[in-house]
Amino acid sequence: MLTITQALHDQIVAHARKDHPDEACGVVAGPAGSDRPERFIPMLNAAMSPTFYEFDSGDLLKLYRDMDDRDEEPVVVYHSHTATEAYPSRTDISYANEPGAHYVLVSTADTDGLGDFQFRSFRIVDGEVSEEEVRIVEAY
């Protein structure tokens, strides 16, 4: 289960809406070994595409060095889908290289009739996708 604060949830959704019609992407870092997302880090989608996201390699290197200096790890890796449901694509699955991370997808398309976005979390390990419950809290 992903437990995340309302503030972080809202920041991820706002980033997805701001970058629409392109996919948004980013990371929420947390203390190493804690499984607690704390620090919101929006990233630039280097692909600048409505159907694909890609972290800039230089930005990604800087991010990992910064997290290492702070004894953090990527607890959440997020991106948005602009025209499809919030479910990992084959490309998303192939690029999922953080087995301990929660992969959050936000759809900015109303694909289920439940509103203007979906917020879902998945674990992706060795190409296997499993959806997990999302619990939104005011604070940890």
Backbone as a chain_set.jsonl record, in Angstrom:
{"seq": "MLTITQALHDQIVAHARKDHPDEACGVVAGPAGSDRPERFIPMLNAAMSPTFYEFDSGDLLKLYRDMDDRDEEPVVVYHSHTATEAYPSRTDISYANEPGAHYVLVSTADTDGLGDFQFRSFRIVDGEVSEEEVRIVEAY", "coords": {"N": [[0.842, -1.184, 0.0], [0.475, 2.23, -0.786], [1.103, 4.948, 1.163], [0.43, 8.277, 1.341], [0.762, 11.814, 1.681], [-1.912, 14.24, 1.638], [-1.071, 16.679, 0.624], [1.193, 16.011, -0.987], [-0.05, 14.305, -2.846], [-1.773, 16.176, -4.058], [0.14, 17.887, -5.21], [1.329, 16.236, -7.138], [-0.876, 15.721, -8.83], [-1.451, 18.366, -9.625], [0.89, 18.955, -11.059], [0.633, 17.137, -13.181], [-1.664, 18.158, -14.406], [-0.742, 20.723, -15.097], [1.279, 20.237, -17.0], [-0.133, 19.018, -19.007], [-1.031, 19.159, -22.449], [1.131, 17.374, -22.588], [2.881, 14.543, -21.197], [3.528, 14.466, -17.734], [6.213, 14.105, -15.355], [8.033, 12.763, -12.546], [9.543, 12.5, -9.255], [9.077, 11.352, -5.914], [10.917, 11.671, -3.206], [12.236, 9.94, -0.335], [13.327, 9.181, 3.044], [15.96, 6.803, 3.029], [15.037, 3.429, 2.989], [12.645, 3.827, 4.34], [10.137, 3.861, 3.085], [8.525, 6.08, 2.928], [7.14, 8.669, 1.342], [8.334, 11.941, 0.906], [9.679, 14.268, -0.195], [8.861, 16.238, -2.815], [9.67, 16.145, -6.191], [9.446, 17.526, -9.054], [10.023, 16.724, -12.447], [11.47, 17.476, -15.656], [9.888, 16.51, -18.598], [11.748, 15.186, -20.879], [11.145, 14.21, -23.372], [8.973, 15.676, -24.131], [6.271, 15.01, -24.848], [2.912, 13.918, -25.605], [2.427, 11.256, -25.328], [4.482, 9.832, -24.214], [7.054, 9.612, -21.755], [10.207, 10.823, -20.588], [12.975, 10.958, -18.538], [15.389, 13.522, -18.365], [18.728, 12.716, -18.906], [20.906, 14.016, -17.665], [19.59, 15.536, -15.678], [18.54, 13.42, -14.225], [20.833, 12.124, -13.262], [21.827, 14.164, -11.601], [19.7, 14.272, -9.774], [19.856, 11.69, -8.545], [22.38, 11.857, -7.346], [21.902, 13.943, -5.552], [19.866, 12.785, -3.955], [21.369, 10.698, -2.879], [23.262, 12.146, -1.362], [21.55, 13.112, 0.595], [20.754, 10.871, 1.885], [18.522, 9.558, 0.798], [15.946, 7.894, -1.131], [14.219, 7.041, -4.214], [10.935, 6.984, -3.534], [8.454, 7.208, -4.673], [7.8, 7.057, -8.081], [6.515, 8.965, -10.542], [4.203, 9.551, -13.247], [2.203, 10.968, -15.893], [-0.677, 10.029, -17.816], [-2.151, 11.171, -20.723], [-4.292, 10.66, -22.385], [-5.219, 8.169, -21.925], [-6.147, 5.502, -19.63], [-5.006, 5.387, -16.176], [-2.778, 3.321, -16.105], [0.048, 1.195, -16.262], [1.862, 1.273, -19.292], [3.28, -0.905, -21.844], [5.764, 0.182, -22.432], [6.195, 1.762, -20.144], [6.441, -0.276, -18.249], [8.733, -1.579, -19.152], [10.661, 0.35, -18.609], [10.682, 0.545, -15.888], [12.732, 0.562, -13.347], [13.186, 0.57, -10.639], [12.746, -1.417, -8.238], [11.814, -1.175, -5.612], [10.175, 1.001, -5.568], [7.077, 2.879, -5.601], [4.994, 3.072, -8.305], [3.358, 5.646, -9.531], [0.579, 6.566, -11.391], [-1.09, 9.116, -13.059], [-3.99, 9.892, -14.655], [-4.972, 12.303, -16.903], [-7.131, 12.28, -18.445], [-10.609, 11.755, -18.637], [-11.35, 8.759, -18.271], [-12.932, 6.949, -17.018], [-15.324, 8.015, -16.244], [-15.478, 9.021, -13.712], [-14.513, 11.469, -13.045], [-12.114, 14.153, -13.6], [-9.552, 13.116, -13.41], [-7.465, 10.261, -12.702], [-5.831, 8.61, -10.038], [-3.502, 6.353, -9.421], [-1.639, 3.622, -8.008], [1.15, 1.446, -8.453], [3.123, -1.522, -8.151], [6.02, -2.506, -9.764], [7.836, -5.112, -10.678], [10.362, -6.946, -12.071], [9.021, -6.906, -14.552], [6.45, -7.572, -13.846], [3.283, -6.39, -12.987], [1.504, -5.02, -10.306], [-1.343, -3.711, -8.889], [-1.801, -1.433, -6.192], [-3.303, -0.421, -3.09], [-4.08, 2.992, -2.382], [-3.512, 5.164, 0.186], [-4.496, 8.142, 1.478], [-3.328, 10.613, 3.576], [-3.419, 13.197, 6.094], [-1.059, 13.858, 7.442], [2.08, 12.293, 8.349]], "CA": [[0.0, 0.0, 0.0], [1.143, 3.525, -0.783], [0.562, 5.973, 2.051], [0.955, 9.556, 0.857], [0.02, 12.949, 2.233], [-2.799, 14.965, 0.727], [-0.278, 17.727, -0.033], [1.976, 15.401, -2.068], [-1.041, 13.88, -3.846], [-2.225, 17.361, -4.784], [1.254, 18.401, -6.017], [1.471, 15.358, -8.298], [-2.011, 15.987, -9.717], [-1.271, 19.707, -10.192], [1.947, 18.87, -12.075], [0.051, 16.452, -14.344], [-2.571, 19.1, -15.082], [0.033, 21.837, -15.643], [2.027, 19.816, -18.188], [-1.073, 18.536, -20.027], [-1.282, 17.828, -22.987], [2.283, 16.475, -22.51], [2.975, 13.76, -19.968], [4.362, 14.997, -16.653], [6.93, 13.038, -14.658], [8.821, 13.206, -11.409], [9.88, 11.583, -8.181], [8.923, 11.798, -4.534], [11.981, 11.006, -2.461], [12.025, 9.761, 1.094], [14.489, 8.603, 3.725], [16.289, 5.451, 2.573], [14.497, 2.347, 3.79], [11.459, 4.233, 5.118], [8.91, 3.751, 2.281], [7.716, 7.254, 3.254], [7.384, 9.773, 0.399], [8.383, 13.223, 1.614], [10.164, 15.435, -0.942], [8.32, 16.299, -4.174], [10.682, 16.596, -7.145], [8.947, 17.473, -10.427], [11.095, 16.65, -13.436], [11.123, 17.858, -17.022], [9.733, 15.416, -19.563], [12.671, 15.514, -21.97], [10.508, 13.836, -24.634], [7.949, 16.687, -24.417], [5.336, 14.237, -25.666], [1.646, 13.55, -24.957], [2.279, 9.792, -25.263], [5.71, 9.209, -23.738], [7.866, 10.468, -20.899], [11.607, 10.444, -20.462], [13.758, 11.852, -17.695], [16.645, 13.988, -18.942], [19.79, 11.932, -18.259], [21.666, 14.9, -16.776], [18.74, 15.821, -14.523], [18.414, 12.19, -13.456], [22.1, 11.945, -12.551], [21.836, 15.168, -10.53], [18.71, 13.845, -8.789], [20.365, 10.555, -7.77], [23.475, 12.347, -6.495], [21.27, 14.72, -4.483], [19.225, 11.847, -3.03], [22.436, 9.986, -2.175], [23.8, 13.074, -0.366], [20.548, 13.293, 1.648], [20.376, 9.523, 2.339], [17.154, 9.351, 0.332], [15.732, 7.039, -2.292], [12.935, 7.337, -4.859], [9.843, 6.197, -2.956], [7.424, 7.26, -5.708], [8.133, 7.53, -9.423], [5.184, 9.231, -11.103], [4.02, 10.233, -14.522], [0.795, 11.077, -16.263], [-1.175, 9.626, -19.132], [-3.015, 12.285, -21.103], [-5.456, 10.233, -23.172], [-5.562, 6.792, -21.572], [-6.312, 5.283, -18.2], [-3.802, 5.376, -15.353], [-2.277, 1.953, -15.998], [1.351, 1.174, -16.944], [1.981, 0.76, -20.664], [4.427, -1.802, -22.019], [6.972, 1.005, -22.333], [6.353, 2.09, -18.716], [6.9, -1.488, -17.565], [10.12, -1.864, -19.554], [11.546, 1.351, -18.014], [10.56, 0.518, -14.426], [13.982, -0.038, -12.856], [13.279, 0.781, -9.19], [11.819, -2.429, -7.716], [11.251, -0.788, -4.321], [9.371, 2.225, -5.701], [5.668, 2.886, -5.981], [4.839, 3.751, -9.595], [2.072, 6.339, -9.535], [0.122, 7.097, -12.664], [-2.218, 10.034, -13.02], [-4.558, 10.122, -15.972], [-5.661, 13.583, -17.015], [-8.294, 12.026, -19.304], [-11.708, 11.129, -17.897], [-11.56, 7.489, -18.957], [-13.83, 6.075, -16.259], [-16.54, 8.725, -15.886], [-15.454, 9.373, -12.29], [-13.917, 12.783, -12.832], [-11.127, 14.586, -14.586], [-8.266, 12.446, -13.285], [-7.322, 9.049, -11.894], [-4.559, 8.548, -9.313], [-3.353, 4.939, -9.072], [-0.269, 3.23, -7.689], [1.499, 0.088, -8.84], [4.475, -2.049, -7.963], [6.464, -3.14, -11.001], [9.052, -5.856, -10.369], [10.666, -7.944, -13.105], [7.994, -6.874, -15.588], [5.137, -7.911, -13.285], [2.575, -5.218, -12.473], [0.422, -5.268, -9.351], [-1.907, -2.469, -8.36], [-1.874, -1.389, -4.745], [-4.188, 0.578, -2.495], [-3.497, 4.292, -2.059], [-4.101, 5.757, 1.388], [-4.124, 9.557, 1.548], [-3.38, 11.076, 4.964], [-3.075, 14.61, 6.279], [0.347, 13.908, 7.844], [2.609, 11.009, 8.809]], "C": [[0.887, 1.247, 0.0], [0.401, 4.435, 0.18], [1.242, 7.281, 1.677], [0.115, 10.684, 1.443], [-0.865, 13.59, 1.165], [-2.01, 16.017, -0.045], [0.54, 17.157, -1.189], [1.071, 14.924, -3.199], [-1.433, 15.072, -4.713], [-1.115, 17.948, -5.662], [1.449, 17.55, -7.278], [0.36, 15.626, -9.311], [-1.864, 17.354, -10.389], [-0.193, 19.695, -11.272], [1.411, 18.213, -13.343], [-0.86, 17.39, -15.12], [-1.808, 20.232, -15.755], [0.729, 21.446, -16.944], [1.137, 19.286, -19.305], [-1.106, 19.536, -21.184], [-0.057, 16.911, -23.021], [2.232, 15.691, -21.208], [3.908, 14.474, -18.995], [5.081, 13.821, -16.002], [7.726, 13.626, -13.506], [8.993, 12.108, -10.386], [9.448, 12.204, -6.865], [9.927, 10.978, -3.734], [11.596, 10.89, -0.992], [13.262, 9.17, 1.72], [14.714, 7.157, 3.288], [15.734, 4.415, 3.545], [13.201, 2.639, 4.518], [10.139, 3.927, 4.419], [7.958, 4.916, 2.568], [8.039, 8.4, 2.295], [7.308, 11.117, 1.12], [8.701, 14.412, 0.717], [9.755, 15.324, -2.403], [9.363, 16.887, -5.111], [10.104, 16.474, -8.563], [10.127, 17.505, -11.391], [10.557, 17.133, -14.778], [10.965, 16.597, -17.851], [10.566, 15.788, -20.779], [12.077, 15.166, -23.331], [9.484, 14.878, -25.081], [6.874, 16.104, -25.319], [4.046, 13.959, -24.901], [1.491, 12.037, -24.786], [3.485, 9.085, -24.654], [6.393, 10.166, -22.772], [9.281, 9.917, -20.815], [12.289, 11.461, -19.562], [15.008, 12.258, -18.461], [17.788, 13.297, -18.193], [20.629, 12.783, -17.307], [20.89, 15.236, -15.513], [18.633, 14.602, -13.611], [19.69, 11.914, -12.654], [22.185, 12.908, -11.368], [20.884, 14.763, -9.402], [19.264, 12.711, -7.918], [21.543, 10.954, -6.882], [22.913, 13.114, -5.301], [20.6, 13.795, -3.465], [20.276, 11.086, -2.228], [23.027, 10.854, -1.07], [22.858, 13.237, 0.831], [20.117, 11.971, 2.293], [18.905, 9.254, 2.038], [17.155, 8.336, -0.805], [14.421, 7.432, -2.947], [11.851, 6.415, -4.299], [8.699, 6.11, -3.961], [8.069, 7.753, -6.995], [6.782, 7.738, -10.102], [5.276, 9.784, -12.51], [2.533, 10.227, -14.865], [0.555, 10.446, -17.629], [-2.225, 10.656, -19.507], [-4.275, 11.868, -21.842], [-5.918, 8.823, -22.829], [-5.67, 6.657, -20.063], [-4.957, 5.264, -17.489], [-3.397, 3.928, -15.091], [-0.971, 1.877, -16.785], [1.282, 0.568, -18.343], [3.15, -0.221, -20.73], [5.743, -1.033, -21.9], [7.24, 1.363, -20.873], [6.944, 0.906, -17.964], [8.367, -1.758, -17.893], [11.106, -0.878, -18.92], [11.508, 1.362, -16.488], [11.765, -0.205, -13.836], [14.221, 0.21, -11.374], [12.319, -0.196, -8.518], [11.194, -2.069, -6.37], [10.296, 0.387, -4.397], [7.905, 1.922, -5.966], [5.6, 3.661, -7.293], [3.433, 4.332, -9.651], [1.789, 6.839, -10.935], [-1.098, 7.965, -12.426], [-2.715, 10.165, -14.443], [-5.292, 11.459, -15.943], [-6.818, 13.495, -17.993], [-9.372, 11.368, -18.453], [-12.078, 9.837, -18.607], [-12.557, 6.585, -18.248], [-15.123, 6.747, -15.833], [-16.591, 9.171, -14.432], [-14.823, 10.728, -12.013], [-12.783, 13.031, -13.803], [-9.736, 14.015, -14.368], [-8.412, 11.161, -12.485], [-5.945, 9.11, -11.257], [-4.426, 7.118, -8.815], [-1.879, 4.624, -8.836], [-0.062, 1.749, -7.976], [2.892, -0.247, -8.335], [4.817, -2.745, -9.277], [7.82, -3.787, -10.713], [9.222, -6.949, -11.417], [9.557, -8.048, -14.152], [6.6, -7.234, -15.114], [4.527, -6.675, -12.629], [1.518, -5.657, -11.475], [-0.05, -3.926, -8.802], [-1.978, -2.569, -6.848], [-2.815, -0.295, -4.293], [-3.406, 1.858, -2.252], [-4.26, 4.84, -0.857], [-3.58, 7.184, 1.485], [-4.373, 10.021, 2.978], [-3.031, 12.557, 5.027], [-1.591, 14.778, 6.625], [0.777, 12.517, 8.286], [2.78, 11.06, 10.32]], "O": [[1.905, 1.307, 0.69], [-0.799, 4.663, 0.025], [2.469, 7.385, 1.691], [-1.085, 10.53, 1.671], [-0.601, 13.495, -0.034], [-2.251, 16.225, -1.234], [0.581, 17.755, -2.264], [1.385, 15.116, -4.373], [-1.427, 14.991, -5.942], [-1.398, 18.456, -6.747], [1.704, 18.084, -8.357], [0.622, 15.746, -10.508], [-2.122, 17.487, -11.586], [-0.345, 20.359, -12.298], [1.696, 18.67, -14.45], [-0.833, 17.413, -16.351], [-2.17, 20.662, -16.85], [0.766, 22.235, -17.889], [1.599, 19.12, -20.434], [-1.207, 20.73, -20.9], [-0.183, 15.763, -23.446], [1.614, 16.124, -20.235], [4.941, 15.014, -19.387], [4.623, 12.682, -16.082], [8.048, 14.814, -13.487], [8.641, 10.951, -10.614], [9.45, 13.426, -6.712], [9.8, 9.761, -3.603], [10.757, 11.633, -0.482], [14.156, 8.705, 1.014], [13.765, 6.379, 3.189], [15.932, 4.507, 4.757], [12.7, 1.782, 5.246], [9.12, 3.751, 5.086], [6.74, 4.768, 2.467], [9.088, 9.033, 2.415], [6.353, 11.396, 1.844], [8.07, 15.461, 0.844], [10.224, 14.451, -3.134], [9.882, 17.978, -4.874], [10.257, 15.433, -9.202], [11.103, 18.224, -11.176], [9.347, 17.188, -14.998], [11.819, 15.712, -17.807], [10.151, 16.6, -21.605], [12.459, 15.76, -24.339], [9.158, 14.961, -26.265], [6.598, 16.621, -26.401], [4.076, 13.784, -23.683], [0.529, 11.582, -24.167], [3.505, 7.856, -24.587], [6.325, 11.384, -22.943], [9.516, 8.717, -20.953], [12.199, 12.668, -19.788], [15.62, 11.429, -19.134], [17.803, 13.298, -16.962], [21.02, 12.305, -16.243], [21.443, 15.227, -14.414], [18.634, 14.727, -12.387], [19.619, 11.515, -11.492], [22.569, 12.515, -10.266], [21.215, 14.892, -8.223], [19.155, 12.762, -6.693], [21.682, 10.433, -5.775], [23.386, 12.957, -4.176], [20.743, 13.988, -2.258], [20.097, 10.854, -1.033], [23.271, 10.369, 0.035], [23.311, 13.474, 1.951], [19.225, 11.951, 3.141], [18.149, 8.791, 2.892], [18.196, 7.976, -1.355], [13.589, 8.086, -2.318], [11.854, 5.212, -4.56], [8.052, 5.071, -4.088], [8.796, 8.747, -6.996], [5.994, 6.8, -10.225], [6.27, 10.392, -12.908], [1.726, 9.568, -14.21], [1.452, 10.346, -18.466], [-3.095, 10.98, -18.699], [-5.229, 12.641, -21.919], [-6.905, 8.34, -23.385], [-5.331, 7.574, -19.315], [-3.908, 5.142, -18.121], [-3.635, 3.382, -14.013], [-0.886, 2.44, -17.877], [0.717, -0.507, -18.545], [3.917, -0.345, -19.775], [6.716, -1.535, -21.337], [8.378, 1.279, -20.411], [7.842, 1.071, -17.139], [9.148, -2.122, -17.014], [12.268, -1.226, -18.712], [12.244, 2.126, -15.863], [11.815, -1.435, -13.824], [15.349, 0.071, -10.902], [11.174, 0.169, -8.251], [10.145, -2.609, -6.021], [9.668, 0.739, -3.398], [7.546, 0.862, -6.48], [6.096, 4.784, -7.378], [2.449, 3.607, -9.798], [2.639, 7.452, -11.581], [-2.013, 7.597, -11.689], [-1.949, 10.511, -15.342], [-6.122, 11.71, -15.07], [-7.422, 14.511, -18.338], [-9.066, 10.506, -17.63], [-12.991, 9.806, -19.432], [-12.983, 5.572, -18.803], [-15.939, 6.138, -15.14], [-17.627, 9.646, -13.965], [-14.623, 11.09, -10.854], [-12.523, 12.234, -14.704], [-8.81, 14.398, -15.082], [-9.346, 10.994, -11.701], [-4.997, 9.606, -11.867], [-5.14, 6.706, -7.901], [-0.992, 5.273, -9.39], [-0.951, 0.921, -7.778], [3.725, 0.635, -8.123], [4.0, -3.481, -9.831], [8.822, -3.096, -10.529], [8.331, -7.773, -11.619], [9.2, -9.144, -14.584], [5.655, -7.203, -15.903], [5.169, -6.002, -11.822], [0.727, -6.557, -11.755], [0.744, -3.119, -8.318], [-2.189, -3.646, -6.292], [-3.088, 0.648, -5.035], [-2.214, 1.818, -1.95], [-5.484, 4.962, -0.88], [-2.372, 7.41, 1.565], [-5.464, 9.854, 3.524], [-2.416, 13.098, 4.108], [-0.943, 15.718, 6.163], [-0.063, 11.662, 8.564], [3.215, 10.08, 10.925]]}, "num_chains": 1, "name": "protein.A"}
